[in-house]
mmCIF file with all atom_site columns, C-alpha atoms in Angstrom:
data_model
loop_
_atom_site.group_PDB
_atom_site.id
_atom_site.type_symbol
_atom_site.label_atom_id
_atom_site.label_alt_id
_atom_site.label_comp_id
_atom_site.label_asym_id
_atom_site.label_entity_id
_atom_site.label_seq_id
_atom_site.pdbx_PDB_ins_code
_atom_site.Cartn_x
_atom_site.Cartn_y
_atom_site.Cartn_z
_atom_site.occupancy
_atom_site.B_iso_or_equiv
_atom_site.pdbx_formal_charge
_atom_site.auth_seq_id
_atom_site.auth_comp_id
_atom_site.auth_asym_id
_atom_site.auth_atom_id
_atom_site.pdbx_PDB_model_num
ATOM 1   C CA . UNK A 1 1   ? 76.766  88.968  -15.884 1.00 0.00 ? 23  UNK A CA 1
ATOM 2   C CA . UNK A 1 2   ? 76.743  86.249  -18.641 1.00 0.00 ? 24  UNK A CA 1
ATOM 3   C CA . UNK A 1 3   ? 74.075  83.559  -18.535 1.00 0.00 ? 25  UNK A CA 1
ATOM 4   C CA . UNK A 1 4   ? 74.956  80.060  -17.797 1.00 0.00 ? 26  UNK A CA 1
ATOM 5   C CA . UNK A 1 5   ? 74.366  77.833  -20.804 1.00 0.00 ? 27  UNK A CA 1
ATOM 6   C CA . UNK A 1 6   ? 74.026  74.135  -20.663 1.00 0.00 ? 28  UNK A CA 1
ATOM 7   C CA . UNK A 1 7   ? 76.601  72.027  -19.108 1.00 0.00 ? 29  UNK A CA 1
ATOM 8   C CA . UNK A 1 8   ? 78.863  70.543  -21.757 1.00 0.00 ? 30  UNK A CA 1
ATOM 9   C CA . UNK A 1 9   ? 80.060  67.089  -21.118 1.00 0.00 ? 31  UNK A CA 1
ATOM 10  C CA . UNK A 1 10  ? 83.492  66.918  -20.264 1.00 0.00 ? 32  UNK A CA 1
ATOM 11  C CA . UNK A 1 11  ? 86.217  64.965  -21.880 1.00 0.00 ? 33  UNK A CA 1
ATOM 12  C CA . UNK A 1 12  ? 85.749  61.239  -21.602 1.00 0.00 ? 34  UNK A CA 1
ATOM 13  C CA . UNK A 1 13  ? 82.252  61.699  -20.236 1.00 0.00 ? 35  UNK A CA 1
ATOM 14  C CA . UNK A 1 14  ? 79.750  60.712  -23.026 1.00 0.00 ? 36  UNK A CA 1
ATOM 15  C CA . UNK A 1 15  ? 75.962  60.419  -22.308 1.00 0.00 ? 37  UNK A CA 1
ATOM 16  C CA . UNK A 1 16  ? 74.898  56.866  -22.760 1.00 0.00 ? 38  UNK A CA 1
ATOM 17  C CA . UNK A 1 17  ? 71.511  56.046  -23.795 1.00 0.00 ? 39  UNK A CA 1
ATOM 18  C CA . UNK A 1 18  ? 69.698  54.523  -21.099 1.00 0.00 ? 40  UNK A CA 1
ATOM 19  C CA . UNK A 1 19  ? 68.714  51.184  -22.216 1.00 0.00 ? 41  UNK A CA 1
ATOM 20  C CA . UNK A 1 20  ? 65.201  50.015  -20.704 1.00 0.00 ? 42  UNK A CA 1
ATOM 21  C CA . UNK A 1 21  ? 65.645  47.233  -18.282 1.00 0.00 ? 43  UNK A CA 1
ATOM 22  C CA . UNK A 1 22  ? 65.068  43.952  -19.618 1.00 0.00 ? 44  UNK A CA 1
ATOM 23  C CA . UNK A 1 23  ? 61.622  42.468  -18.878 1.00 0.00 ? 45  UNK A CA 1
ATOM 24  C CA . UNK A 1 24  ? 61.673  39.851  -16.416 1.00 0.00 ? 46  UNK A CA 1
ATOM 25  C CA . UNK A 1 25  ? 60.520  36.583  -17.779 1.00 0.00 ? 47  UNK A CA 1
ATOM 26  C CA . UNK A 1 26  ? 56.943  35.703  -17.177 1.00 0.00 ? 48  UNK A CA 1
ATOM 27  C CA . UNK A 1 27  ? 55.902  32.409  -15.490 1.00 0.00 ? 49  UNK A CA 1
ATOM 28  C CA . UNK A 1 28  ? 54.030  29.630  -17.348 1.00 0.00 ? 50  UNK A CA 1
ATOM 29  C CA . UNK A 1 29  ? 50.810  30.551  -15.706 1.00 0.00 ? 51  UNK A CA 1
ATOM 30  C CA . UNK A 1 30  ? 51.280  34.173  -16.981 1.00 0.00 ? 52  UNK A CA 1
ATOM 31  C CA . UNK A 1 31  ? 52.114  33.049  -20.409 1.00 0.00 ? 53  UNK A CA 1
ATOM 32  C CA . UNK A 1 32  ? 49.282  30.780  -20.606 1.00 0.00 ? 54  UNK A CA 1
ATOM 33  C CA . UNK A 1 33  ? 46.637  33.417  -19.239 1.00 0.00 ? 55  UNK A CA 1
ATOM 34  C CA . UNK A 1 34  ? 47.959  35.824  -21.875 1.00 0.00 ? 56  UNK A CA 1
ATOM 35  C CA . UNK A 1 35  ? 47.417  33.283  -24.622 1.00 0.00 ? 57  UNK A CA 1
ATOM 36  C CA . UNK A 1 36  ? 43.982  32.317  -23.461 1.00 0.00 ? 58  UNK A CA 1
ATOM 37  C CA . UNK A 1 37  ? 42.820  35.507  -22.064 1.00 0.00 ? 59  UNK A CA 1
ATOM 38  C CA . UNK A 1 38  ? 39.415  35.646  -23.553 1.00 0.00 ? 60  UNK A CA 1
ATOM 39  C CA . UNK A 1 39  ? 38.538  31.916  -22.710 1.00 0.00 ? 61  UNK A CA 1
ATOM 40  C CA . UNK A 1 40  ? 39.601  32.496  -19.159 1.00 0.00 ? 62  UNK A CA 1
ATOM 41  C CA . UNK A 1 41  ? 37.505  35.782  -18.660 1.00 0.00 ? 63  UNK A CA 1
ATOM 42  C CA . UNK A 1 42  ? 34.667  33.832  -20.478 1.00 0.00 ? 64  UNK A CA 1
ATOM 43  C CA . UNK A 1 43  ? 34.965  30.969  -17.932 1.00 0.00 ? 65  UNK A CA 1
ATOM 44  C CA . UNK A 1 44  ? 35.126  33.176  -14.946 1.00 0.00 ? 66  UNK A CA 1
ATOM 45  C CA . UNK A 1 45  ? 32.024  35.360  -16.018 1.00 0.00 ? 67  UNK A CA 1
ATOM 46  C CA . UNK A 1 46  ? 30.023  32.137  -16.746 1.00 0.00 ? 68  UNK A CA 1
ATOM 47  C CA . UNK A 1 47  ? 31.023  30.773  -13.269 1.00 0.00 ? 69  UNK A CA 1
ATOM 48  C CA . UNK A 1 48  ? 30.063  33.975  -11.838 1.00 0.00 ? 70  UNK A CA 1
ATOM 49  C CA . UNK A 1 49  ? 26.725  34.078  -13.380 1.00 0.00 ? 71  UNK A CA 1
ATOM 50  C CA . UNK A 1 50  ? 25.988  30.365  -12.690 1.00 0.00 ? 72  UNK A CA 1
ATOM 51  C CA . UNK A 1 51  ? 26.865  31.063  -8.884  1.00 0.00 ? 73  UNK A CA 1
ATOM 52  C CA . UNK A 1 52  ? 24.533  34.085  -8.846  1.00 0.00 ? 74  UNK A CA 1
ATOM 53  C CA . UNK A 1 53  ? 21.837  32.096  -10.366 1.00 0.00 ? 75  UNK A CA 1
ATOM 54  C CA . UNK A 1 54  ? 22.175  29.347  -8.091  1.00 0.00 ? 76  UNK A CA 1
ATOM 55  C CA . UNK A 1 55  ? 22.039  31.526  -5.101  1.00 0.00 ? 77  UNK A CA 1
ATOM 56  C CA . UNK A 1 56  ? 19.042  33.211  -6.542  1.00 0.00 ? 78  UNK A CA 1
ATOM 57  C CA . UNK A 1 57  ? 17.279  29.738  -7.060  1.00 0.00 ? 79  UNK A CA 1
ATOM 58  C CA . UNK A 1 58  ? 18.188  28.578  -3.709  1.00 0.00 ? 80  UNK A CA 1
ATOM 59  C CA . UNK A 1 59  ? 16.735  31.649  -1.908  1.00 0.00 ? 81  UNK A CA 1
ATOM 60  C CA . UNK A 1 60  ? 13.556  32.179  -4.138  1.00 0.00 ? 82  UNK A CA 1
ATOM 61  C CA . UNK A 1 61  ? 10.219  32.246  -2.392  1.00 0.00 ? 83  UNK A CA 1
ATOM 62  C CA . UNK A 1 62  ? 8.690   28.997  -2.714  1.00 0.00 ? 84  UNK A CA 1
ATOM 63  C CA . UNK A 1 63  ? 4.736   28.579  -2.901  1.00 0.00 ? 85  UNK A CA 1
ATOM 64  C CA . UNK A 1 64  ? 3.079   27.017  -0.123  1.00 0.00 ? 86  UNK A CA 1
ATOM 65  C CA . UNK A 1 65  ? 2.777   23.121  -0.154  1.00 0.00 ? 87  UNK A CA 1
ATOM 66  C CA . UNK A 1 66  ? -0.586  21.712  -0.984  1.00 0.00 ? 88  UNK A CA 1
ATOM 67  C CA . UNK A 1 67  ? -2.581  20.997  2.267   1.00 0.00 ? 89  UNK A CA 1
ATOM 68  C CA . UNK A 1 68  ? -2.694  17.105  3.215   1.00 0.00 ? 90  UNK A CA 1
ATOM 69  C CA . UNK A 1 69  ? -5.630  15.301  2.350   1.00 0.00 ? 91  UNK A CA 1
ATOM 70  C CA . UNK A 1 70  ? -8.362  14.837  5.101   1.00 0.00 ? 92  UNK A CA 1
ATOM 71  C CA . UNK A 1 71  ? -8.228  11.755  7.108   1.00 0.00 ? 93  UNK A CA 1
ATOM 72  C CA . UNK A 1 72  ? -10.389 8.985   5.443   1.00 0.00 ? 94  UNK A CA 1
ATOM 73  C CA . UNK A 1 73  ? -12.855 8.747   8.313   1.00 0.00 ? 95  UNK A CA 1
ATOM 74  C CA . UNK A 1 74  ? -13.787 12.541  7.727   1.00 0.00 ? 96  UNK A CA 1
ATOM 75  C CA . UNK A 1 75  ? -14.826 12.133  4.308   1.00 0.00 ? 97  UNK A CA 1
ATOM 76  C CA . UNK A 1 76  ? -16.344 8.723   4.220   1.00 0.00 ? 98  UNK A CA 1
ATOM 77  C CA . UNK A 1 77  ? -20.046 7.800   4.941   1.00 0.00 ? 99  UNK A CA 1
ATOM 78  C CA . UNK A 1 78  ? -21.564 4.297   5.261   1.00 0.00 ? 100 UNK A CA 1
ATOM 79  C CA . UNK A 1 79  ? -25.420 4.371   4.862   1.00 0.00 ? 101 UNK A CA 1
ATOM 80  C CA . UNK A 1 80  ? -27.775 1.247   5.566   1.00 0.00 ? 102 UNK A CA 1
ATOM 81  C CA . UNK A 1 81  ? -29.921 0.504   2.427   1.00 0.00 ? 103 UNK A CA 1
ATOM 82  C CA . UNK A 1 82  ? -32.019 -2.962  2.831   1.00 0.00 ? 104 UNK A CA 1
ATOM 83  C CA . UNK A 1 83  ? -31.796 -6.547  3.774   1.00 0.00 ? 105 UNK A CA 1
ATOM 84  C CA . UNK A 1 84  ? -31.203 -8.972  0.944   1.00 0.00 ? 106 UNK A CA 1
ATOM 85  C CA . UNK A 1 85  ? -33.635 -11.999 0.541   1.00 0.00 ? 107 UNK A CA 1
ATOM 86  C CA . UNK A 1 86  ? -31.862 -15.260 1.705   1.00 0.00 ? 108 UNK A CA 1
ATOM 87  C CA . UNK A 1 87  ? -30.505 -17.212 -1.338  1.00 0.00 ? 109 UNK A CA 1
ATOM 88  C CA . UNK A 1 88  ? -29.598 -20.939 -1.864  1.00 0.00 ? 110 UNK A CA 1
ATOM 89  C CA . UNK A 1 89  ? -25.950 -19.966 -1.281  1.00 0.00 ? 111 UNK A CA 1
ATOM 90  C CA . UNK A 1 90  ? -26.770 -18.431 2.235   1.00 0.00 ? 112 UNK A CA 1
ATOM 91  C CA . UNK A 1 91  ? -26.746 -21.203 5.116   1.00 0.00 ? 113 UNK A CA 1
ATOM 92  C CA . UNK A 1 92  ? -29.606 -21.192 7.700   1.00 0.00 ? 114 UNK A CA 1
ATOM 93  C CA . UNK A 1 93  ? -27.350 -19.043 10.283  1.00 0.00 ? 115 UNK A CA 1
ATOM 94  C CA . UNK A 1 94  ? -26.398 -16.569 7.342   1.00 0.00 ? 116 UNK A CA 1
ATOM 95  C CA . UNK A 1 95  ? -28.271 -13.366 6.089   1.00 0.00 ? 117 UNK A CA 1
ATOM 96  C CA . UNK A 1 96  ? -27.198 -10.374 3.946   1.00 0.00 ? 118 UNK A CA 1
ATOM 97  C CA . UNK A 1 97  ? -27.934 -6.483  3.613   1.00 0.00 ? 119 UNK A CA 1
ATOM 98  C CA . UNK A 1 98  ? -26.836 -3.803  1.603   1.00 0.00 ? 120 UNK A CA 1
ATOM 99  C CA . UNK A 1 99  ? -24.928 -0.545  2.515   1.00 0.00 ? 121 UNK A CA 1
ATOM 100 C CA . UNK A 1 100 ? -23.758 2.241   0.086   1.00 0.00 ? 122 UNK A CA 1
ATOM 101 C CA . UNK A 1 101 ? -20.231 3.923   0.671   1.00 0.00 ? 123 UNK A CA 1
ATOM 102 C CA . UNK A 1 102 ? -19.486 7.335   -0.504  1.00 0.00 ? 124 UNK A CA 1
ATOM 103 C CA . UNK A 1 103 ? -16.514 9.602   -0.313  1.00 0.00 ? 125 UNK A CA 1
ATOM 104 C CA . UNK A 1 104 ? -16.584 13.373  -0.293  1.00 0.00 ? 126 UNK A CA 1
ATOM 105 C CA . UNK A 1 105 ? -13.036 14.125  -1.175  1.00 0.00 ? 127 UNK A CA 1
ATOM 106 C CA . UNK A 1 106 ? -10.733 14.289  -4.355  1.00 0.00 ? 128 UNK A CA 1
ATOM 107 C CA . UNK A 1 107 ? -8.544  11.833  -2.730  1.00 0.00 ? 129 UNK A CA 1
ATOM 108 C CA . UNK A 1 108 ? -9.966  8.079   -3.071  1.00 0.00 ? 130 UNK A CA 1
ATOM 109 C CA . UNK A 1 109 ? -10.568 6.084   -0.074  1.00 0.00 ? 131 UNK A CA 1
ATOM 110 C CA . UNK A 1 110 ? -9.625  2.279   0.225   1.00 0.00 ? 132 UNK A CA 1
ATOM 111 C CA . UNK A 1 111 ? -12.038 0.187   2.374   1.00 0.00 ? 133 UNK A CA 1
ATOM 112 C CA . UNK A 1 112 ? -9.433  -2.536  3.706   1.00 0.00 ? 134 UNK A CA 1
ATOM 113 C CA . UNK A 1 113 ? -11.769 -4.474  5.973   1.00 0.00 ? 135 UNK A CA 1
ATOM 114 C CA . UNK A 1 114 ? -15.489 -4.563  7.354   1.00 0.00 ? 136 UNK A CA 1
ATOM 115 C CA . UNK A 1 115 ? -16.256 -6.546  10.330  1.00 0.00 ? 137 UNK A CA 1
ATOM 116 C CA . UNK A 1 116 ? -18.910 -6.736  12.898  1.00 0.00 ? 138 UNK A CA 1
ATOM 117 C CA . UNK A 1 117 ? -18.593 -5.877  16.538  1.00 0.00 ? 139 UNK A CA 1
ATOM 118 C CA . UNK A 1 118 ? -20.165 -9.198  18.085  1.00 0.00 ? 140 UNK A CA 1
ATOM 119 C CA . UNK A 1 119 ? -17.981 -11.955 19.000  1.00 0.00 ? 141 UNK A CA 1
ATOM 120 C CA . UNK A 1 120 ? -20.392 -14.470 17.764  1.00 0.00 ? 142 UNK A CA 1
ATOM 121 C CA . UNK A 1 121 ? -20.685 -12.820 14.181  1.00 0.00 ? 143 UNK A CA 1
ATOM 122 C CA . UNK A 1 122 ? -18.303 -13.103 11.110  1.00 0.00 ? 144 UNK A CA 1
ATOM 123 C CA . UNK A 1 123 ? -18.706 -11.017 8.111   1.00 0.00 ? 145 UNK A CA 1
ATOM 124 C CA . UNK A 1 124 ? -17.668 -10.775 4.394   1.00 0.00 ? 146 UNK A CA 1
ATOM 125 C CA . UNK A 1 125 ? -18.259 -8.332  1.721   1.00 0.00 ? 147 UNK A CA 1
ATOM 126 C CA . UNK A 1 126 ? -18.964 -8.160  -2.140  1.00 0.00 ? 148 UNK A CA 1
ATOM 127 C CA . UNK A 1 127 ? -17.051 -6.976  -3.500  1.00 0.00 ? 149 UNK A CA 1
ATOM 128 C CA . UNK A 1 128 ? -14.320 -8.378  -1.290  1.00 0.00 ? 150 UNK A CA 1
ATOM 129 C CA . UNK A 1 129 ? -12.007 -5.984  0.598   1.00 0.00 ? 151 UNK A CA 1
ATOM 130 C CA . UNK A 1 130 ? -9.821  -4.152  -0.400  1.00 0.00 ? 152 UNK A CA 1
ATOM 131 C CA . UNK A 1 131 ? -11.873 -1.976  -2.773  1.00 0.00 ? 153 UNK A CA 1
ATOM 132 C CA . UNK A 1 132 ? -11.414 1.689   -3.708  1.00 0.00 ? 154 UNK A CA 1
ATOM 133 C CA . UNK A 1 133 ? -14.111 4.155   -3.772  1.00 0.00 ? 155 UNK A CA 1
ATOM 134 C CA . UNK A 1 134 ? -13.924 7.830   -5.451  1.00 0.00 ? 156 UNK A CA 1
ATOM 135 C CA . UNK A 1 135 ? -15.693 11.076  -4.793  1.00 0.00 ? 157 UNK A CA 1
ATOM 136 C CA . UNK A 1 136 ? -18.853 11.187  -7.096  1.00 0.00 ? 158 UNK A CA 1
ATOM 137 C CA . UNK A 1 137 ? -19.039 7.073   -7.540  1.00 0.00 ? 159 UNK A CA 1
ATOM 138 C CA . UNK A 1 138 ? -20.762 5.666   -4.539  1.00 0.00 ? 160 UNK A CA 1
ATOM 139 C CA . UNK A 1 139 ? -20.300 1.866   -3.993  1.00 0.00 ? 161 UNK A CA 1
ATOM 140 C CA . UNK A 1 140 ? -23.020 -0.547  -3.250  1.00 0.00 ? 162 UNK A CA 1
ATOM 141 C CA . UNK A 1 141 ? -21.786 -3.271  -0.891  1.00 0.00 ? 163 UNK A CA 1
ATOM 142 C CA . UNK A 1 142 ? -23.351 -6.510  -0.060  1.00 0.00 ? 164 UNK A CA 1
ATOM 143 C CA . UNK A 1 143 ? -22.234 -7.563  3.596   1.00 0.00 ? 165 UNK A CA 1
ATOM 144 C CA . UNK A 1 144 ? -23.186 -11.351 4.441   1.00 0.00 ? 166 UNK A CA 1
ATOM 145 C CA . UNK A 1 145 ? -23.114 -11.866 8.144   1.00 0.00 ? 167 UNK A CA 1
ATOM 146 C CA . UNK A 1 146 ? -22.869 -15.487 9.568   1.00 0.00 ? 168 UNK A CA 1
ATOM 147 C CA . UNK A 1 147 ? -23.503 -16.452 13.158  1.00 0.00 ? 169 UNK A CA 1
ATOM 148 C CA . UNK A 1 148 ? -20.804 -18.432 14.496  1.00 0.00 ? 170 UNK A CA 1
ATOM 149 C CA . UNK A 1 149 ? -22.008 -18.837 18.003  1.00 0.00 ? 171 UNK A CA 1
ATOM 150 C CA . UNK A 1 150 ? -25.399 -17.824 19.230  1.00 0.00 ? 172 UNK A CA 1
ATOM 151 C CA . UNK A 1 151 ? -24.495 -17.420 22.793  1.00 0.00 ? 173 UNK A CA 1
ATOM 152 C CA . UNK A 1 152 ? -22.182 -14.581 21.902  1.00 0.00 ? 174 UNK A CA 1
ATOM 153 C CA . UNK A 1 153 ? -24.686 -12.432 19.936  1.00 0.00 ? 175 UNK A CA 1
ATOM 154 C CA . UNK A 1 154 ? -27.337 -10.022 21.396  1.00 0.00 ? 176 UNK A CA 1
ATOM 155 C CA . UNK A 1 155 ? -31.036 -10.962 21.371  1.00 0.00 ? 177 UNK A CA 1
ATOM 156 C CA . UNK A 1 156 ? -31.751 -7.393  20.506  1.00 0.00 ? 178 UNK A CA 1
ATOM 157 C CA . UNK A 1 157 ? -29.316 -5.208  18.906  1.00 0.00 ? 179 UNK A CA 1
ATOM 158 C CA . UNK A 1 158 ? -30.028 -1.891  20.441  1.00 0.00 ? 180 UNK A CA 1
ATOM 159 C CA . UNK A 1 159 ? -27.474 0.439   18.509  1.00 0.00 ? 181 UNK A CA 1
ATOM 160 C CA . UNK A 1 160 ? -25.441 -1.813  16.382  1.00 0.00 ? 182 UNK A CA 1
ATOM 161 C CA . UNK A 1 161 ? -22.583 -0.491  14.320  1.00 0.00 ? 183 UNK A CA 1
ATOM 162 C CA . UNK A 1 162 ? -20.149 -1.737  11.542  1.00 0.00 ? 184 UNK A CA 1
ATOM 163 C CA . UNK A 1 163 ? -16.417 -1.592  11.764  1.00 0.00 ? 185 UNK A CA 1
ATOM 164 C CA . UNK A 1 164 ? -14.781 -0.403  8.820   1.00 0.00 ? 186 UNK A CA 1
ATOM 165 C CA . UNK A 1 165 ? -11.088 0.254   8.150   1.00 0.00 ? 187 UNK A CA 1
ATOM 166 C CA . UNK A 1 166 ? -10.242 3.001   5.641   1.00 0.00 ? 188 UNK A CA 1
ATOM 167 C CA . UNK A 1 167 ? -6.933  3.968   4.056   1.00 0.00 ? 189 UNK A CA 1
ATOM 168 C CA . UNK A 1 168 ? -6.139  6.950   1.987   1.00 0.00 ? 190 UNK A CA 1
ATOM 169 C CA . UNK A 1 169 ? -2.683  8.775   1.357   1.00 0.00 ? 191 UNK A CA 1
ATOM 170 C CA . UNK A 1 170 ? -2.769  10.294  4.677   1.00 0.00 ? 192 UNK A CA 1
ATOM 171 C CA . UNK A 1 171 ? -3.781  7.489   7.153   1.00 0.00 ? 193 UNK A CA 1
ATOM 172 C CA . UNK A 1 172 ? -5.143  4.060   7.994   1.00 0.00 ? 194 UNK A CA 1
ATOM 173 C CA . UNK A 1 173 ? -8.060  4.419   10.242  1.00 0.00 ? 195 UNK A CA 1
ATOM 174 C CA . UNK A 1 174 ? -10.743 1.870   11.952  1.00 0.00 ? 196 UNK A CA 1
ATOM 175 C CA . UNK A 1 175 ? -13.957 3.599   12.065  1.00 0.00 ? 197 UNK A CA 1
ATOM 176 C CA . UNK A 1 176 ? -17.220 2.356   13.532  1.00 0.00 ? 198 UNK A CA 1
ATOM 177 C CA . UNK A 1 177 ? -20.266 3.451   11.672  1.00 0.00 ? 199 UNK A CA 1
ATOM 178 C CA . UNK A 1 178 ? -23.717 3.498   13.287  1.00 0.00 ? 200 UNK A CA 1
ATOM 179 C CA . UNK A 1 179 ? -26.402 2.555   10.753  1.00 0.00 ? 201 UNK A CA 1
ATOM 180 C CA . UNK A 1 180 ? -29.338 3.759   12.266  1.00 0.00 ? 202 UNK A CA 1
ATOM 181 C CA . UNK A 1 181 ? -32.582 2.085   13.738  1.00 0.00 ? 203 UNK A CA 1
ATOM 182 C CA . UNK A 1 182 ? -33.677 0.308   10.583  1.00 0.00 ? 204 UNK A CA 1
ATOM 183 C CA . UNK A 1 183 ? -30.522 -1.714  10.593  1.00 0.00 ? 205 UNK A CA 1
ATOM 184 C CA . UNK A 1 184 ? -30.884 -2.544  14.269  1.00 0.00 ? 206 UNK A CA 1
ATOM 185 C CA . UNK A 1 185 ? -34.397 -3.831  13.681  1.00 0.00 ? 207 UNK A CA 1
ATOM 186 C CA . UNK A 1 186 ? -33.545 -6.087  10.576  1.00 0.00 ? 208 UNK A CA 1
ATOM 187 C CA . UNK A 1 187 ? -30.395 -7.284  12.490  1.00 0.00 ? 209 UNK A CA 1
ATOM 188 C CA . UNK A 1 188 ? -32.365 -8.075  15.529  1.00 0.00 ? 210 UNK A CA 1
ATOM 189 C CA . UNK A 1 189 ? -34.981 -9.902  13.327  1.00 0.00 ? 211 UNK A CA 1
ATOM 190 C CA . UNK A 1 190 ? -32.303 -11.966 11.437  1.00 0.00 ? 212 UNK A CA 1
ATOM 191 C CA . UNK A 1 191 ? -30.414 -13.065 14.656  1.00 0.00 ? 213 UNK A CA 1
ATOM 192 C CA . UNK A 1 192 ? -33.751 -14.240 16.372  1.00 0.00 ? 214 UNK A CA 1
ATOM 193 C CA . UNK A 1 193 ? -34.525 -16.330 13.020  1.00 0.00 ? 215 UNK A CA 1
ATOM 194 C CA . UNK A 1 194 ? -30.785 -17.783 13.011  1.00 0.00 ? 216 UNK A CA 1
ATOM 195 C CA . UNK A 1 195 ? -30.692 -18.557 16.651  1.00 0.00 ? 217 UNK A CA 1
ATOM 196 C CA . UNK A 1 196 ? -34.414 -19.201 17.189  1.00 0.00 ? 218 UNK A CA 1
ATOM 197 C CA . UNK A 1 197 ? -33.783 -22.505 19.090  1.00 0.00 ? 219 UNK A CA 1
ATOM 198 C CA . UNK A 1 198 ? -31.011 -21.201 21.183  1.00 0.00 ? 220 UNK A CA 1
ATOM 199 C CA . UNK A 1 199 ? -32.798 -17.912 22.207  1.00 0.00 ? 221 UNK A CA 1
ATOM 200 C CA . UNK A 1 200 ? -36.043 -19.950 23.044  1.00 0.00 ? 222 UNK A CA 1
#
């Protein structure tokens, strides 16, 4: 039996070269991408890096915020020093005394008002309010009290105090400072002198 060789094309049947199909025309976007491939890929990469960096920044661990400053009344002290001698500027029903204001905080405290608790007395200070006091810088304050109505002041001030309004970055507080027995004695003596005729 003889072998079978390759099939010969018959007459009129010539093999044609198979031409590759024509490439479909690319759209404008594809052509643009092809021309600017590097720039587009660079932009996409930069956007991905920025997005990732933004996510990391937003989710980063944050340090604890610093604690708020203490309330002004917790770090401020008012201490009675001495009575002042009556001067020509003081009237017959006025008297003055010195106190010292100290602050124990890194945050300064402003004294916005000083007043007496008795209806028959008015008070003013030198320096005038408002004034600021910082830690390590005690302020000596002279308070001048004037008797406006003897019938509304006590004959003997048992435990007198001074009303002081304080302010710092955290709060505004009105605080009553008890100035001690020496202040009580000096105040009672000054009131006796100022209202001697009325107290009779």
